[in-house]
Amino acid sequence: MSSAIAATTEDIKARNQELIGEVLKAYPEKFAKRRAKHLGTYEGDKPDCGVKSNIKSIPGVMTIRGCAYAGSKGVVWGPIKDMVHISHGPVGCGQYSWGSRRNYYKGTTGIDTFGTMQFTSDFQEKDIVFGGDKKLGKLIDEIGVLFPLSKGISIQSECPIGLIGDDIEAVSKAKSKDVGKPIVPVRCEGFRGVSQSLGHHIANDAIRDWVFEKTGDKLAQFESTPYDVAIIGDYNIGGDAWSSRILLEEMGLRVIAQWSGDGTIAELEATPKAKLNILHCYRSMNYITRHMEEKFNIPWVEYNFFGPTKIESSLREIASHFDDKIKEGAEKVIAKYKPLMQAVIDKYKPRLQGKRVMLYVGGLRPRHVIGAYEDLGMEVVGTGYEFGHNDDYQRTTHYIKDTTLIYDDVTGYEFEKFVEKVKPDLVGSGIKEKYIFQKMGVPFRQMHSWDYSGPYHGYDGFAIFARDMDIAINSPIWKLTKAPWS
Amino acid sequence: MSQSADNVIDHAALFLEPQYDSMIEAKRKNFENAPPQAEIDRVREWTKTVEYQDKNFAREALCINPAKACQPLGAVFAAVGFEKTLPFVHGSQGCVAYYRSHLSRHFKEPTSCVSSSMTEDAAVFGGLNNMVDGLANAHALYKPKMIAVSTTCMAEVIGDDLNAFIKGAKEKGSVPADFDVPFAHTPAFVGSHVTGYDNAMKGIVEHFWNGKAGTVAKTERQPNESINFIGGFDGYTVGNLREVKRLFDTMGVSYTILGDTSDVWDTPTDGEFRMYDGGTTLEDTANAIHAKATISMQEFCTEKTLSLIADAGQEVVALNHPVGVTGTDRFLMEVSRITGKPIPASITRERGRLVDAIADSNAHIHGKKFAIFGDPDLCLGMVEFLLELGAEPTTVLSTNGGKAWEAKVKALLDASPFGKDCQVFAGKDLWHLRSLLFTRPVDFLIGSTYGKYLERDTGTPLIRLGFPIFDRHHQHRYPVWGYQGGLNVLVKILDKIFDEMDKNVVAGVNDISFDIIR
Ligand code: SF4
Ligand code: SF4
């Protein structure tokens, strides 16, 4: 659609440079300098993307980032379906994150599962003044009465908790003894760290300290097999973990735990029995995988289940950790789905070939989905992370091309300007960005919630991914954004 | 294999396929340590009992599925209703990501708002630097005409002083000295989003009327013939404000809408993103002090704002989200009384059409039992409308309603024979309501999208009216105020009633009344 397609590498790099210079001009000088470190163009031969990351957002700029609470309650803990997760503090945080992440699960909500409920201590002024520990103790008792089948409780700290000096650890210890179920305090107050990312880490540590350390002899009855694996870092958004699990089972593995989409406390506890941890969202769960490697000697492997090319190599990579039976199983699975994948590509590639995409998401997606787009003949020309670290940007170099525009912790202002100039055929980002770009006439898909679709993982998911990108880009509405008389 | 390129199926159908169903079942059986089905069934039935309800109502500390949000959300709502105004929330940035998402999920529109991005060091040293830098950046990047500041609970707990901080920021040159930066402290641990709306609106009005934080002389009020109108926190704001403006224009009233959000949450898709659009001009906001009176459509969203306005010398009128004939009559008669403008025949005809529509259809609503939940004013408006339809409100619940609200609802119910069996619950949540729907069943439930969990659990059909509505599109474009709005609400209720009659009909089994004429 734009001349950029035909442009040379040098032209694109020059354009990117100019573009970055232009947006930086809008900032007061001190902040232009700070933002400059987060924007760049990938140079094909470099080991990283050349941007700084995991640094405080600058005030007043409309960062797209969330907070540590979002990383813990929203990402890691919230999906554990048979526990009650208390948003501890005022009503807001829990309300806005209620049911918004589409972590699918099976269960009778309110009876044996609690995923789409909002539990809060609904702090009032007196709780701030006098502390909330008493209230916390009481509400734990109330959960026991009203939800007898709940398997445990996590306490997700909101901003005030860490500021008023509450001792939620002491309450948790005492109460856990009382009720005989795990009670996990999580210090994920929103002001900690610079984004969701520290919340992931804190949540991982809470599992280490308050679940693994207290499992005791619960695993004595556990019957292992040589093929036990745990899925780590799949939140079952739109059912992603299920469309992944099915492939692992088909190749002969036994999935003993899902972290944390459709997960349970029993699965968390059983994970140290796994022979291999397979890690999808590296950013949010590498901490606990590394811990299990050190403590329990469980190796781990990263994988990518977006698009047939990456699925195929991931299945082989996973299988390489097992015997021939599993290796053959992987080949069988790959062969079984080949015709479906070919049919999907035959149908959608002609409609999507050559289309240019800009991404801005969290966790693993700014790199992981690139292969799926390429399977459809599309090209990712810009990408960035909400809360990535340096190791994410290093991993990204395996996916992106020379000249890719890189933006870390992009601000609303920068993102709009970039899209205006680069003129992609599709933007993939979040709900806060969706309507902005659609108004600009640019097709858009939410790449956190799958825009209420999904799953996108696995072979079944790729068909949906392809269909959805086609829906977005080839909707007839994009031809009607200009009035014929204007 | 169920997936195919010809007919791609997503989660809605995919996970009902046998290969997934059995996989999920096996996971449950082998790895989840799930309770036996009999135990689940027993507990589920137990939660339907009066015994469970008693335990549920004995709760003192735990809040489950509340129907309220926190103050800053309301502050952001109020702020975007002013010309080129950027809401700025001082505190943690995560909250702002949540407000923007929440409002966008309802309106299907962008919501612009910045944060001062306070982190751990600000918790220790205070957030002054964040305010200084934040205002400078926001001003430079987004070129607003005004920045309206509110707070997250972090800033409130550490006790940041907005007035002093904004002054300090101006001294450091973050924004020009005469740049408008109204502010409001909006602690999340007091009240709810409607309180935040009130605080922010009051902060803005106070700023313009009381000498812009000491930078200019206080405005001398010179009463004129104009009136002010405040809609309050309203999920239907786009449709409602346009309808109200049409009514005012039809009557020839001169007016100022304070906080006009009807354009910013309804911008066209034409190739351009309008970060700001419409809104009350700053000039009109300043001049609004001279108005004869201010009408608030939602008393509980504007308590402090109205008292400030009354102190400035204006008459104030507080309504309760009027819906239907009587409510709209009262609204228009107040407008007419205050302005001296008669209600024109064309509006009287609109009234007649709503009455006509009710007369045509009320037989289907008369005597039907309703449970209602939502913001305090919305509940009052809906109860009044139901009473005039001959429906029987049975349960009215507002998580953010207080004692005064409860008394008001009771008075309304007491005045009608259709209200005599109704119970009113202030400060209760939707888990309380779940019990009530089992122990005091009703025919229909009125409330926000959150009510769909209650619909699933109790089988009570949900009529979506309130905020937020996430799972139905474009509701906010249609008014619920004015006679036209009453008609929209009536049709919404009727459609649900008729849909329910036709639901689950099987030929030859229960289709005797499967009528084509009703
Ligand atoms: S931290 Fe406080 S202000 Fe922020 S969303 Fe939560 S309750 Fe609201
Ligand atoms: S990447 Fe995904 S899974 Fe990891 S935190 Fe984000 S939206 Fe998430």
Coordinates of N, CA and C in Angstrom, one line a residue, chain A residues 352-480:
Chain A
L352 N -3.8 -12.1 2.2 CA -3.1 -11.4 3.3 C -1.6 -11.1 2.8
Q353 N -1.2 -11.8 1.8 CA 0.2 -11.7 1.3 C 0.7 -10.2 1.2
G354 N 1.8 -10.0 1.8 CA 2.5 -8.7 1.6 C 1.9 -7.6 2.6
K355 N 0.9 -7.9 3.4 CA 0.4 -6.9 4.3 C 1.4 -6.7 5.4
R356 N 1.5 -5.4 5.8 CA 2.5 -5.0 6.8 C 1.8 -4.8 8.2
V357 N 2.5 -5.2 9.2 CA 1.9 -5.3 10.6 C 2.8 -4.5 11.5
M358 N 2.1 -3.7 12.4 CA 2.9 -3.2 13.6 C 2.2 -3.8 14.9
L359 N 3.1 -4.2 15.8 CA 2.7 -4.8 17.0 C 3.1 -4.0 18.2
Y360 N 2.3 -4.0 19.2 CA 2.8 -3.5 20.5 C 2.0 -4.2 21.6
V361 N 2.6 -5.2 22.3 CA 1.9 -6.0 23.2 C 2.8 -6.2 24.5
G362 N 2.4 -7.2 25.3 CA 3.2 -7.5 26.5 C 3.9 -8.9 26.3
G363 N 4.5 -9.3 27.4 CA 5.0 -10.7 27.6 C 5.8 -11.2 26.4
L364 N 5.3 -12.2 25.7 CA 6.0 -12.9 24.7 C 5.5 -12.5 23.3
R365 N 4.4 -11.9 23.2 CA 3.7 -11.8 21.9 C 4.4 -10.9 20.9
P366 N 5.1 -9.8 21.3 CA 5.7 -9.0 20.3 C 6.7 -9.7 19.4
R367 N 7.2 -10.9 19.9 CA 8.1 -11.7 19.0 C 7.3 -12.9 18.6
H368 N 6.7 -13.6 19.5 CA 6.1 -14.9 19.3 C 5.2 -15.0 18.1
V369 N 4.4 -14.0 17.9 CA 3.4 -14.1 16.8 C 3.9 -13.8 15.4
I370 N 5.2 -13.3 15.4 CA 5.7 -12.9 14.1 C 5.7 -14.0 13.1
G371 N 6.1 -15.2 13.5 CA 6.1 -16.4 12.7 C 4.7 -16.7 12.1
A372 N 3.7 -16.5 12.9 CA 2.3 -16.8 12.4 C 2.0 -15.9 11.3
Y373 N 2.4 -14.6 11.4 CA 2.1 -13.6 10.4 C 2.9 -14.0 9.1
E374 N 4.1 -14.4 9.3 CA 4.9 -14.8 8.1 C 4.4 -16.0 7.4
D375 N 3.8 -17.0 8.2 CA 3.2 -18.1 7.6 C 2.1 -17.7 6.6
L376 N 1.5 -16.5 6.9 CA 0.4 -16.0 6.0 C 1.0 -15.0 5.0
G377 N 2.3 -14.9 4.9 CA 2.9 -14.0 3.9 C 2.9 -12.6 4.3
M378 N 2.7 -12.4 5.6 CA 2.6 -11.0 6.1 C 4.0 -10.6 6.7
E379 N 4.2 -9.3 6.9 CA 5.5 -8.9 7.4 C 5.3 -7.9 8.6
V380 N 6.0 -8.2 9.6 CA 6.0 -7.3 10.8 C 7.1 -6.3 10.7
V381 N 6.6 -5.0 10.6 CA 7.6 -3.9 10.3 C 7.9 -3.1 11.6
G382 N 7.2 -3.3 12.7 CA 7.5 -2.6 13.9 C 7.0 -3.4 15.1
T383 N 7.7 -3.4 16.2 CA 7.2 -4.1 17.3 C 7.8 -3.5 18.6
G384 N 7.2 -3.8 19.7 CA 7.7 -3.3 21.0 C 7.0 -4.0 22.1
Y385 N 7.6 -3.9 23.3 CA 7.1 -4.5 24.5 C 6.6 -3.5 25.5
E386 N 5.5 -3.8 26.2 CA 5.0 -3.0 27.3 C 5.9 -3.1 28.4
F387 N 6.4 -4.3 28.7 CA 7.2 -4.5 29.9 C 8.3 -5.5 29.7
G388 N 8.8 -5.5 28.5 CA 9.9 -6.5 28.3 C 11.2 -6.1 29.0
H389 N 12.1 -7.0 29.1 CA 13.5 -6.8 29.6 C 14.5 -7.0 28.5
N390 N 15.7 -6.8 28.8 CA 16.7 -6.9 27.8 C 16.7 -8.3 27.2
D391 N 16.5 -9.4 28.0 CA 16.5 -10.7 27.5 C 15.4 -10.9 26.5
D392 N 14.3 -10.2 26.6 CA 13.2 -10.3 25.6 C 13.7 -9.7 24.3
Y393 N 14.3 -8.5 24.4 CA 14.7 -7.9 23.2 C 15.8 -8.7 22.5
Q394 N 16.6 -9.4 23.3 CA 17.6 -10.3 22.6 C 16.9 -11.4 21.9
R395 N 16.0 -12.0 22.6 CA 15.2 -13.1 21.9 C 14.5 -12.6 20.7
T396 N 14.1 -11.4 20.7 CA 13.4 -10.8 19.5 C 14.2 -10.8 18.3
T397 N 15.5 -10.7 18.4 CA 16.3 -10.7 17.2 C 16.2 -11.9 16.4
H398 N 15.8 -13.0 17.0 CA 15.6 -14.3 16.2 C 14.4 -14.2 15.3
Y399 N 13.6 -13.2 15.5 CA 12.3 -13.2 14.8 C 12.2 -12.0 13.8
I400 N 12.9 -10.9 14.1 CA 12.6 -9.7 13.3 C 13.7 -9.6 12.2
K401 N 13.3 -8.7 11.2 CA 14.1 -8.4 10.1 C 14.9 -7.1 10.4
D402 N 16.0 -7.0 9.7 CA 16.7 -5.7 9.6 C 15.7 -4.7 9.3
T403 N 15.8 -3.5 9.8 CA 15.0 -2.3 9.6 C 13.7 -2.3 10.4
T404 N 13.4 -3.3 11.2 CA 12.2 -3.3 12.0 C 12.3 -2.1 13.0
L405 N 11.2 -1.3 13.0 CA 11.1 -0.2 14.0 C 10.8 -0.8 15.4
I406 N 11.6 -0.4 16.4 CA 11.4 -0.9 17.7 C 11.1 0.2 18.7
Y407 N 10.0 0.0 19.5 CA 9.6 1.0 20.5 C 9.3 0.3 21.8
D408 N 10.1 0.6 22.8 CA 9.8 0.1 24.1 C 9.0 1.0 25.0
D409 N 8.0 0.5 25.7 CA 7.1 1.3 26.6 C 6.7 2.5 25.8
V410 N 6.1 2.2 24.6 CA 5.8 3.3 23.7 C 4.7 4.2 24.4
T411 N 4.7 5.5 24.1 CA 3.7 6.4 24.6 C 2.6 6.5 23.5
G412 N 1.4 6.9 24.0 CA 0.3 7.1 23.0 C 0.7 8.0 21.9
Y413 N 1.4 9.1 22.2 CA 1.8 10.0 21.2 C 2.7 9.4 20.1
E414 N 3.8 8.7 20.6 CA 4.7 8.1 19.7 C 4.0 7.0 18.8
F415 N 3.2 6.2 19.4 CA 2.6 5.1 18.6 C 1.7 5.7 17.5
E416 N 0.9 6.7 17.8 CA 0.1 7.3 16.8 C 0.9 7.9 15.6
K417 N 2.0 8.6 16.0 CA 2.8 9.2 15.0 C 3.5 8.1 14.1
F418 N 4.0 7.0 14.8 CA 4.6 5.9 14.0 C 3.6 5.3 13.0
V419 N 2.4 5.1 13.5 CA 1.5 4.4 12.6 C 1.1 5.3 11.5
E420 N 0.9 6.6 11.8 CA 0.6 7.6 10.8 C 1.6 7.6 9.6
K421 N 2.9 7.5 10.0 CA 3.9 7.5 9.0 C 4.2 6.2 8.3
V422 N 4.3 5.1 9.1 CA 4.6 3.8 8.6 C 3.5 3.2 7.8
K423 N 2.2 3.6 8.1 CA 1.1 3.2 7.4 C 1.0 1.7 7.3
P424 N 0.9 1.0 8.4 CA 0.8 -0.5 8.3 C -0.6 -0.9 7.8
D425 N -0.8 -2.1 7.4 CA -2.1 -2.6 7.0 C -2.9 -3.1 8.2
L426 N -2.1 -3.3 9.3 CA -2.8 -3.9 10.5 C -2.0 -3.5 11.7
V427 N -2.7 -3.1 12.8 CA -2.0 -2.9 14.1 C -2.5 -3.9 15.1
G428 N -1.6 -4.5 15.8 CA -2.0 -5.5 16.8 C -1.6 -5.0 18.2
S429 N -2.5 -4.6 19.0 CA -2.2 -4.1 20.4 C -3.4 -4.3 21.3
G430 N -3.7 -3.3 22.2 CA -4.7 -3.5 23.2 C -5.9 -2.7 23.1
I431 N -6.8 -2.8 24.1 CA -8.1 -2.2 24.0 C -8.0 -0.7 24.0
K432 N -6.9 -0.2 24.7 CA -6.8 1.3 24.8 C -6.3 1.9 23.5
E433 N -5.7 1.0 22.6 CA -5.2 1.5 21.3 C -6.2 1.2 20.2
K434 N -7.0 0.2 20.4 CA -7.9 -0.3 19.3 C -8.7 0.8 18.6
Y435 N -9.4 1.6 19.3 CA -10.3 2.6 18.7 C -9.6 3.8 18.1
I436 N -8.4 4.1 18.7 CA -7.6 5.2 18.1 C -7.3 4.8 16.7
F437 N -6.7 3.6 16.4 CA -6.2 3.3 15.1 C -7.3 3.0 14.1
Q438 N -8.4 2.4 14.6 CA -9.5 2.2 13.7 C -10.1 3.5 13.2
K439 N -10.1 4.5 14.1 CA -10.6 5.9 13.7 C -9.7 6.4 12.6
M440 N -8.4 6.1 12.7 CA -7.4 6.5 11.7 C -7.6 5.7 10.4
G441 N -8.5 4.8 10.4 CA -8.7 4.0 9.2 C -7.8 2.8 9.1
V442 N -7.1 2.4 10.2 CA -6.2 1.3 10.2 C -6.8 0.1 10.8
P443 N -6.9 -1.0 10.1 CA -7.4 -2.3 10.7 C -6.7 -2.6 11.9
F444 N -7.4 -3.3 12.9 CA -6.8 -3.5 14.2 C -7.3 -4.8 14.8
R445 N -6.4 -5.5 15.5 CA -6.8 -6.6 16.3 C -6.2 -6.5 17.7
Q446 N -7.0 -6.7 18.7 CA -6.5 -6.8 20.1 C -5.7 -8.0 20.2
M447 N -4.4 -7.9 20.6 CA -3.6 -9.0 20.7 C -3.3 -9.4 22.2
H448 N -4.1 -8.9 23.1 CA -4.1 -9.4 24.5 C -5.2 -10.4 24.6
S449 N -6.4 -9.9 24.3 CA -7.6 -10.7 24.5 C -8.1 -11.4 23.3
W450 N -7.2 -11.4 22.2 CA -7.6 -11.9 20.9 C -8.9 -11.3 20.4
D451 N -9.1 -10.1 20.9 CA -10.4 -9.4 20.4 C -11.6 -10.2 20.6
Y452 N -11.6 -10.9 21.7 CA -12.7 -11.7 22.2 C -12.9 -13.0 21.3
S453 N -11.9 -13.3 20.6 CA -11.9 -14.6 19.8 C -10.9 -15.5 20.4
G454 N -10.2 -16.3 19.6 CA -9.3 -17.3 20.1 C -9.9 -18.7 20.1
P455 N -9.1 -19.7 20.5 CA -7.7 -19.6 20.8 C -6.8 -19.3 19.6
Y456 N -5.6 -18.8 19.8 CA -4.7 -18.6 18.7 C -3.5 -19.6 18.8
H457 N -3.4 -20.3 19.9 CA -2.3 -21.2 20.0 C -2.6 -22.5 19.4
G458 N -1.6 -23.2 18.9 CA -1.7 -24.6 18.4 C -2.3 -24.5 17.0
Y459 N -2.5 -25.7 16.4 CA -3.0 -25.8 15.0 C -4.4 -25.3 14.9
D460 N -5.3 -25.7 15.8 CA -6.6 -25.2 15.7 C -6.7 -23.7 15.9
G461 N -5.8 -23.2 16.7 CA -5.7 -21.8 16.9 C -5.3 -21.0 15.7
F462 N -4.3 -21.6 15.0 CA -3.8 -20.8 13.8 C -4.9 -20.6 12.8
A463 N -5.8 -21.5 12.6 CA -6.9 -21.3 11.7 C -7.7 -20.1 12.1
I464 N -7.9 -20.0 13.4 CA -8.7 -18.9 13.9 C -7.9 -17.6 13.7
F465 N -6.7 -17.6 14.0 CA -5.8 -16.5 13.8 C -5.9 -16.0 12.4
A466 N -5.7 -16.9 11.5 CA -5.8 -16.5 10.0 C -7.1 -15.9 9.7
R467 N -8.2 -16.5 10.1 CA -9.5 -16.0 9.8 C -9.6 -14.6 10.4
D468 N -9.2 -14.4 11.6 CA -9.4 -13.1 12.3 C -8.6 -12.0 11.6
M469 N -7.4 -12.3 11.2 CA -6.6 -11.3 10.5 C -7.2 -10.9 9.2
D470 N -7.8 -11.9 8.5 CA -8.5 -11.6 7.3 C -9.7 -10.7 7.6
I471 N -10.5 -11.1 8.6 CA -11.7 -10.3 9.0 C -11.2 -8.8 9.2
A472 N -10.1 -8.6 9.9 CA -9.7 -7.3 10.2 C -9.3 -6.5 9.0
I473 N -8.4 -7.1 8.2 CA -7.8 -6.4 7.1 C -8.8 -6.2 5.9
N474 N -9.5 -7.3 5.6 CA -10.4 -7.3 4.4 C -11.8 -6.9 4.7
S475 N -12.1 -6.3 5.8 CA -13.5 -5.8 6.0 C -13.8 -4.7 5.0
P476 N -14.9 -4.8 4.4 CA -15.3 -3.8 3.4 C -15.4 -2.4 4.0
I477 N -15.5 -2.3 5.3 CA -15.8 -1.0 5.9 C -14.6 0.0 5.7
W478 N -13.4 -0.6 5.5 CA -12.2 0.3 5.4 C -12.2 1.1 4.1
K479 N -13.1 0.6 3.2 CA -13.2 1.4 1.9 C -14.2 2.6 2.0
L480 N -14.8 2.6 3.2 CA -15.9 3.6 3.3 C -15.6 4.7 4.3

